[in-house]
Structure formats: structure tokens, C-alpha cells
Short mmCIF file of C-alpha atoms in Angstrom, two decimals:
data_model
loop_
_atom_site.label_atom_id
_atom_site.label_comp_id
_atom_site.label_asym_id
_atom_site.label_seq_id
_atom_site.Cartn_x
_atom_site.Cartn_y
_atom_site.Cartn_z
CA MET D 1 -13.26 132.22 -19.34
CA ASP D 2 -11.73 132.33 -22.83
CA LEU D 3 -12.54 129.37 -25.05
CA ARG D 4 -10.10 128.60 -27.85
CA ILE D 5 -10.22 126.00 -30.62
CA PHE D 6 -7.15 123.79 -30.93
CA THR D 7 -6.50 121.34 -33.77
CA GLU D 8 -4.01 118.63 -34.75
CA PRO D 9 -3.75 118.95 -38.55
CA GLN D 10 -1.00 116.32 -38.87
CA GLN D 11 -3.73 113.76 -38.24
CA GLY D 12 -5.18 114.50 -41.66
CA ALA D 13 -6.19 118.03 -42.62
CA SER D 14 -5.51 120.26 -45.59
CA TYR D 15 -5.04 124.00 -45.41
CA ASP D 16 -8.63 124.38 -46.64
CA ASP D 17 -9.87 122.18 -43.78
CA GLN D 18 -8.06 124.39 -41.28
CA LEU D 19 -9.32 127.56 -42.94
CA ALA D 20 -12.91 126.35 -42.74
CA MET D 21 -12.60 125.61 -39.02
CA ALA D 22 -10.77 128.87 -38.26
CA GLN D 23 -13.38 130.93 -40.09
CA ARG D 24 -16.25 129.08 -38.39
CA ALA D 25 -14.58 129.60 -35.01
CA GLU D 26 -14.25 133.30 -35.78
CA GLU D 27 -17.88 133.61 -36.88
CA LEU D 28 -19.04 131.89 -33.69
CA GLY D 29 -17.04 134.17 -31.40
CA PHE D 30 -14.31 131.86 -30.12
CA ASP D 31 -11.29 133.70 -28.78
CA ALA D 32 -8.62 131.97 -30.88
CA PHE D 33 -7.73 129.24 -33.35
CA PHE D 34 -4.55 127.33 -32.52
CA ARG D 35 -2.84 124.40 -34.16
CA SER D 36 -0.12 121.94 -33.30
CA ASP D 37 3.32 122.10 -34.92
CA HIS D 38 3.88 118.55 -36.19
CA TYR D 39 4.82 116.95 -39.49
CA LEU D 40 3.98 113.29 -38.87
CA ARG D 41 0.67 111.60 -38.15
CA MET D 42 0.49 109.91 -34.76
CA GLY D 43 -0.90 106.40 -34.80
CA ASP D 44 -2.41 104.42 -37.62
CA GLY D 45 -4.67 105.83 -40.28
CA ASP D 46 -4.77 107.40 -43.72
CA PRO D 47 -1.65 109.59 -44.14
CA LEU D 48 -3.36 111.81 -46.73
CA PRO D 49 -3.32 114.72 -47.40
CA GLY D 50 0.04 114.90 -45.63
CA PRO D 51 1.41 117.49 -43.22
CA THR D 52 1.07 121.23 -43.36
CA ASP D 53 3.59 123.65 -41.91
CA ALA D 54 2.32 125.52 -38.85
CA TRP D 55 3.69 128.96 -39.63
CA THR D 56 2.89 128.78 -43.35
CA THR D 57 -0.67 127.86 -42.37
CA LEU D 58 -0.93 130.69 -39.85
CA ALA D 59 0.34 133.17 -42.44
CA GLY D 60 -2.50 132.16 -44.73
CA LEU D 61 -5.06 132.30 -41.95
CA ALA D 62 -3.75 135.73 -40.96
CA ARG D 63 -4.95 137.07 -44.32
CA GLU D 64 -8.22 135.12 -44.40
CA THR D 65 -9.51 135.98 -40.92
CA SER D 66 -9.99 139.35 -39.28
CA ARG D 67 -10.58 139.03 -35.52
CA ILE D 68 -9.66 135.66 -34.12
CA ARG D 69 -6.26 135.20 -32.52
CA LEU D 70 -3.87 132.67 -34.05
CA GLY D 71 -1.04 130.60 -32.66
CA THR D 72 0.79 127.35 -32.01
CA LEU D 73 0.40 124.95 -29.13
CA VAL D 74 3.27 124.45 -29.37
CA SER D 75 6.09 124.99 -31.85
CA SER D 76 9.16 122.85 -31.26
CA ALA D 77 12.48 124.50 -30.45
CA THR D 78 14.14 121.80 -32.55
CA PHE D 79 12.43 122.76 -35.80
CA ARG D 80 13.64 126.32 -36.42
CA HIS D 81 16.62 128.47 -35.58
CA PRO D 82 15.43 131.23 -33.22
CA GLY D 83 16.75 133.97 -35.50
CA VAL D 84 14.60 132.61 -38.33
CA LEU D 85 11.59 131.96 -36.09
CA ALA D 86 11.72 135.56 -34.85
CA VAL D 87 11.34 136.79 -38.44
CA GLN D 88 8.54 134.30 -39.21
CA VAL D 89 6.48 135.14 -36.15
CA ALA D 90 6.98 138.90 -36.54
CA GLN D 91 5.92 138.75 -40.18
CA VAL D 92 2.81 136.67 -39.50
CA ASP D 93 1.94 139.04 -36.66
CA GLN D 94 2.16 141.95 -39.09
CA MET D 95 0.06 140.04 -41.63
CA SER D 96 -2.63 139.44 -39.00
CA GLY D 97 -2.68 142.98 -37.65
CA GLY D 98 -1.29 141.87 -34.29
CA ARG D 99 -3.22 138.65 -33.57
CA VAL D 100 -0.42 136.09 -33.23
CA GLU D 101 0.70 134.21 -30.13
CA LEU D 102 3.72 131.91 -29.91
CA GLY D 103 3.60 128.71 -27.93
CA LEU D 104 7.09 127.22 -27.77
CA GLY D 105 8.29 123.94 -26.29
CA THR D 106 11.18 121.50 -26.35
CA GLY D 107 9.67 119.04 -28.82
CA TRP D 108 9.08 115.40 -27.93
CA PHE D 109 8.24 113.27 -30.99
CA ALA D 110 11.51 111.51 -31.81
CA GLU D 111 10.09 109.53 -34.74
CA GLU D 112 9.01 112.77 -36.41
CA HIS D 113 12.51 114.18 -36.17
CA ALA D 114 14.02 111.02 -37.65
CA MET D 115 11.54 111.21 -40.54
CA LEU D 116 12.52 114.83 -41.26
CA GLY D 117 16.23 114.40 -40.66
CA VAL D 118 16.07 117.02 -37.90
CA PRO D 119 18.45 116.52 -34.95
CA PHE D 120 16.73 115.48 -31.72
CA PRO D 121 19.18 116.00 -28.86
CA GLU D 122 18.51 114.11 -25.66
CA LYS D 123 18.68 117.34 -23.66
CA ARG D 124 16.61 120.16 -25.14
CA PHE D 125 15.54 122.36 -22.23
CA GLY D 126 18.62 124.58 -22.60
CA MET D 127 17.77 125.09 -26.28
CA LEU D 128 14.27 126.20 -25.35
CA GLU D 129 15.52 128.62 -22.71
CA GLU D 130 18.00 130.22 -25.11
CA GLN D 131 15.36 130.45 -27.85
CA LEU D 132 12.98 132.28 -25.54
CA GLU D 133 15.74 134.67 -24.53
CA ILE D 134 16.69 135.32 -28.15
CA LEU D 135 13.14 135.78 -29.42
CA THR D 136 12.13 138.20 -26.70
CA GLY D 137 15.49 139.94 -26.96
CA LEU D 138 15.20 140.47 -30.72
CA TRP D 139 11.64 141.76 -30.55
CA SER D 140 12.42 144.17 -27.70
CA THR D 141 15.61 145.63 -29.22
CA PRO D 142 14.92 149.26 -30.23
CA VAL D 143 14.89 150.06 -33.94
CA GLY D 144 18.32 151.27 -34.95
CA GLU D 145 20.13 149.10 -32.41
CA ARG D 146 21.57 145.61 -32.86
CA TYR D 147 21.24 142.41 -30.90
CA SER D 148 23.93 139.82 -30.18
CA PHE D 149 23.78 136.59 -28.22
CA ASP D 150 26.47 134.11 -27.26
CA GLY D 151 25.00 130.97 -25.74
CA ALA D 152 25.77 127.31 -25.46
CA HIS D 153 23.41 126.45 -28.32
CA TYR D 154 23.02 129.63 -30.39
CA GLN D 155 25.18 132.58 -31.35
CA LEU D 156 23.84 135.71 -33.07
CA ALA D 157 26.09 138.58 -34.10
CA HIS D 158 24.98 142.19 -34.71
CA ASN D 159 21.44 141.29 -35.68
CA PRO D 160 19.41 144.40 -36.67
CA ALA D 161 16.42 142.81 -34.89
CA LEU D 162 13.98 143.37 -37.74
CA PRO D 163 11.18 143.06 -38.66
CA LYS D 164 9.24 144.08 -35.60
CA PRO D 165 5.94 142.37 -34.82
CA ALA D 166 2.78 144.46 -34.76
CA GLN D 167 2.35 143.64 -31.06
CA SER D 168 4.77 144.66 -28.38
CA PRO D 169 5.26 142.21 -26.87
CA VAL D 170 4.07 139.15 -28.77
CA PRO D 171 2.31 136.93 -26.23
CA VAL D 172 4.51 133.92 -25.42
CA ILE D 173 3.05 130.67 -24.10
CA VAL D 174 5.21 128.31 -22.06
CA GLY D 175 3.81 124.91 -21.19
CA GLY D 176 4.73 121.67 -19.52
CA ASN D 177 4.28 119.85 -16.27
CA GLY D 178 7.82 119.90 -14.89
CA PRO D 179 7.82 120.84 -11.19
CA ARG D 180 10.84 123.17 -11.07
CA ARG D 181 12.45 124.35 -14.32
CA THR D 182 9.23 124.89 -16.27
CA PRO D 183 7.62 127.17 -13.65
CA ARG D 184 10.81 129.26 -13.51
CA LEU D 185 10.87 129.52 -17.31
CA ALA D 186 7.22 130.59 -17.36
CA ALA D 187 7.83 133.19 -14.68
CA ARG D 188 10.69 134.64 -16.69
CA PHE D 189 9.28 134.69 -20.22
CA ALA D 190 5.60 133.75 -20.46
CA SER D 191 2.46 135.81 -20.75
CA GLU D 192 0.60 132.49 -20.46
CA TYR D 193 1.33 129.19 -18.74
CA ASN D 194 -0.36 126.17 -20.29
CA GLN D 195 -0.92 122.62 -19.12
CA SER D 196 -1.89 120.30 -21.98
CA PHE D 197 -3.82 117.14 -21.12
CA PRO D 198 -2.78 116.97 -17.46
CA GLU D 199 -4.35 114.73 -14.87
CA LYS D 200 -7.07 116.94 -13.42
CA GLU D 201 -5.86 116.58 -9.84
CA ALA D 202 -2.42 117.84 -10.91
CA ILE D 203 -3.62 121.18 -12.28
CA ALA D 204 -3.95 123.20 -9.08
CA PRO D 205 -0.58 122.13 -7.59
CA GLN D 206 1.21 123.06 -10.81
CA ILE D 207 -0.47 126.46 -10.96
CA ALA D 208 0.70 126.99 -7.39
CA ARG D 209 4.29 126.20 -8.43
CA VAL D 210 4.14 128.74 -11.25
CA ARG D 211 2.70 131.38 -8.94
CA ALA D 212 5.48 130.67 -6.43
CA ALA D 213 8.10 130.95 -9.17
CA CYS D 214 6.68 134.34 -10.14
CA GLU D 215 6.89 135.55 -6.57
CA GLU D 216 10.50 134.35 -6.32
CA ALA D 217 11.30 136.26 -9.51
CA GLY D 218 9.63 139.42 -8.24
CA ARG D 219 6.77 139.12 -10.72
CA ASP D 220 3.06 139.47 -9.98
CA PRO D 221 1.59 135.92 -10.32
CA GLY D 222 -1.59 137.50 -11.58
CA SER D 223 0.22 138.82 -14.66
CA ILE D 224 0.25 135.30 -16.17
CA THR D 225 -2.76 133.68 -17.81
CA TYR D 226 -3.23 130.09 -16.61
CA SER D 227 -4.63 127.84 -19.32
CA ILE D 228 -5.54 124.20 -19.95
CA ALA D 229 -5.86 122.14 -23.13
CA PHE D 230 -8.28 119.21 -23.13
CA VAL D 231 -9.89 117.08 -25.80
CA ALA D 232 -13.47 118.21 -26.39
CA CYS D 233 -16.27 115.78 -27.23
CA VAL D 234 -19.67 117.37 -26.74
CA GLY D 235 -23.05 116.02 -27.82
CA SER D 236 -26.64 117.14 -27.46
CA ASP D 237 -27.45 113.58 -26.39
CA GLU D 238 -25.48 110.43 -25.53
CA ALA D 239 -25.76 109.07 -29.06
CA GLU D 240 -24.07 112.19 -30.40
CA VAL D 241 -21.35 111.99 -27.75
CA GLN D 242 -20.72 108.36 -28.79
CA ARG D 243 -20.66 109.27 -32.47
CA ARG D 244 -18.08 112.00 -31.92
CA ALA D 245 -15.98 109.76 -29.69
CA ASP D 246 -16.05 107.00 -32.33
CA ALA D 247 -14.93 109.48 -34.99
CA ILE D 248 -11.71 110.16 -33.09
CA GLY D 249 -11.13 106.62 -31.87
CA ARG D 250 -11.85 107.30 -28.21
CA GLU D 251 -14.32 106.15 -25.56
CA PRO D 252 -16.84 108.53 -23.94
CA ALA D 253 -15.98 107.40 -20.40
CA GLU D 254 -12.26 107.98 -20.95
CA LEU D 255 -12.92 111.37 -22.52
CA ARG D 256 -15.11 112.38 -19.59
CA GLU D 257 -12.33 111.42 -17.18
CA HIS D 258 -9.43 113.00 -19.05
CA GLY D 259 -11.04 115.71 -21.17
CA LEU D 260 -14.13 117.87 -21.45
CA ALA D 261 -16.81 115.55 -22.73
CA GLY D 262 -20.45 114.67 -22.48
CA SER D 263 -23.48 116.91 -22.56
CA PRO D 264 -23.15 120.70 -22.63
CA ALA D 265 -24.12 120.73 -18.94
CA GLU D 266 -21.32 118.29 -18.10
CA VAL D 267 -18.79 120.39 -19.99
CA LEU D 268 -20.00 123.57 -18.28
CA ASP D 269 -19.49 121.85 -14.92
CA GLY D 270 -15.99 120.85 -15.97
CA ILE D 271 -15.12 124.39 -17.00
CA ALA D 272 -16.54 125.75 -13.74
CA ALA D 273 -14.29 123.39 -11.79
CA LEU D 274 -11.27 124.67 -13.73
CA ALA D 275 -12.26 128.27 -13.05
CA GLU D 276 -12.40 127.57 -9.31
CA ILE D 277 -8.70 126.63 -9.27
CA GLY D 278 -7.54 129.64 -11.26
CA VAL D 279 -7.78 128.59 -14.91
CA THR D 280 -9.02 131.44 -17.12
CA ARG D 281 -8.46 130.01 -20.61
CA VAL D 282 -9.37 126.62 -22.09
CA TYR D 283 -8.15 125.17 -25.37
CA LEU D 284 -10.74 122.76 -26.73
CA GLN D 285 -8.90 120.18 -28.82
CA CYS D 286 -11.25 119.36 -31.68
CA LEU D 287 -9.71 116.32 -33.35
CA ASP D 288 -12.32 115.86 -36.09
CA ILE D 289 -11.53 118.98 -38.06
CA THR D 290 -14.37 118.41 -40.53
CA ASP D 291 -17.03 118.42 -37.79
CA LEU D 292 -17.91 122.10 -37.82
CA GLU D 293 -21.29 121.35 -36.23
CA HIS D 294 -19.31 120.43 -33.10
CA LEU D 295 -18.18 124.06 -32.87
CA ASP D 296 -21.75 125.24 -33.44
CA LEU D 297 -22.96 123.18 -30.48
CA ILE D 298 -20.15 124.29 -28.17
CA ALA D 299 -20.74 127.93 -29.08
CA SER D 300 -24.50 127.86 -28.54
CA GLU D 301 -24.75 125.52 -25.56
CA VAL D 302 -21.46 126.04 -23.70
CA MET D 303 -19.78 129.33 -24.59
CA ALA D 304 -23.04 131.27 -24.67
CA LYS D 305 -23.84 130.13 -21.11
CA LEU D 306 -20.50 131.02 -19.57
CA GLY D 307 -21.50 134.62 -19.09
#
């Protein structure tokens, strides 16, 4: 089971805050450090220090870490033209020595788009599908050849398809809980299928849908990594669980029901239950980005005991 650290910097984190957590996660042996791609705080609270850009942040982290994998969960198809995003991701992948992964989704936060002045079409799934086709098409075009695309949303003409990422291919993460279109999209483009904050009883049926979509597409269902993202709130005793829950404005009982929370033993049981239904990667959403001791505890009392 891979354990990855996942943060929400729009809730109040500077680049230095993110760097400190990424470097601690690397030192402790976590598989990856991922961040959201948002520009507006969700809910009430201090707006400072303001948002940070996901791919600018990852470029910096690429040069200030050496082993840990880096990525987005997930970038919004509404934020960047796919031709530009292909260059950004390829460059950051080069800067990291081939450690980047791209999670891409439709986007959902309408208020954020209004704040930025970014269009937020009612129907966005077609945009996402075309972006995935363009990104993978550009990166796979042989050097010396050109790539063109004529779609309903995007048109590219005679693109030299450069620069190339260090990896071939860049791992692409497709997520969502839609019962039909999302599994087909994952089967076509994804190296990883992610469910973020699902109801726990819904996880296994959705994995089954993705596996069925792979079989329909003639793809081995085992060639996709099946992952989950849950809020993490771990404490060495109940007082510490309560303190960490208070720090993020949540209740321990609710976090136990909908996330991975409680004692290390409880969290290990939760991870074991996920493994039994085919999950092999867990993103631990650590919402208090200044609480590096939380990572220390998870590493020593959870990750170290996973075998």
C-alpha cells in the first residue's frame, strides 16, 4: 500500500509551508506529496497568505526535493489550455527528474471561477476528455513530427509537441464517482483511478465499474492503480485526535466515519479494509499543513507497520 500526503494550500499555506511538509514527507519515506489546484479558500477563515499556483509550486518543489513524487489532485480543465498545460507539466517533470504525476478533472468550484474571471461552462466533461486526448497525444508524438487536433473545444495546428517530459508516459490520474462516463475515461487514459472522499460503501462498486470499462476497452484492469483520498486525523491518544480534529474544524466521530481517523490501530484497520477491496494507494489529506508531527506519527505508527 502506497501512502501519499495530500494538502489543500488554498486554505492558508505559503510556498514555504508546502516545502516544509513536502521535505518532511520525503524524509519520512512517504511515496508522494500532492496538492490541490485551487485559488480560493473554502469556507470562513483568515484568507492570508493568499493562494499559490499549483504548477508554480510543484516546479519549486521539483528542485528542492529529490525522491518524492509530486502531483495535483486534481488540476481543473477550466484553468489552463491543454497546449500550455502540456508544456508546464513536461517542464516540471524534467525539473524533477521524472517524478511528476498529473491529476486532471472537470473543475467544480463555481465561485472560484467567478473570482478569477475564468469561464465555468455548465458542461465540462467534453473539455476534460479533449484535454486528456491532447496531453497524451502531444507527449507521445515522436520528436521531429507534429501534432494537430480539431475538436469541439480545442484546436491545435502543427504543434511540434515539445518539450518532452522526462517520463514516458507521464502518469495520468482520472478521478470521480460517475457511474458510466468516468470509468470509460479512466480506462482510456488513466494510469490511476482515484476516488476522493467517497462514501466507504461506494468504493468497491465503483472499482468494479472501472474494471469492467477496462475489459470492454480491451485493457487489463490490473494495469490501473486504484486509489482513495481521505482526510487523515491520527492521534496517539483520544486527546490528540480531538486536538487535531479541532484544528481543522471537524469532529472525531465524523472523521472516523468518513475519513481515516483515530488511533494508529484504527487507521491501520481502515487501510486494511481498503486493501481488501482492491485499493493499493491512499492519499492522506492533511489539512493542518503546519502540523508536521502528524506526519511523524503516521510514518512511525501506521506506515512502518504496513509491511
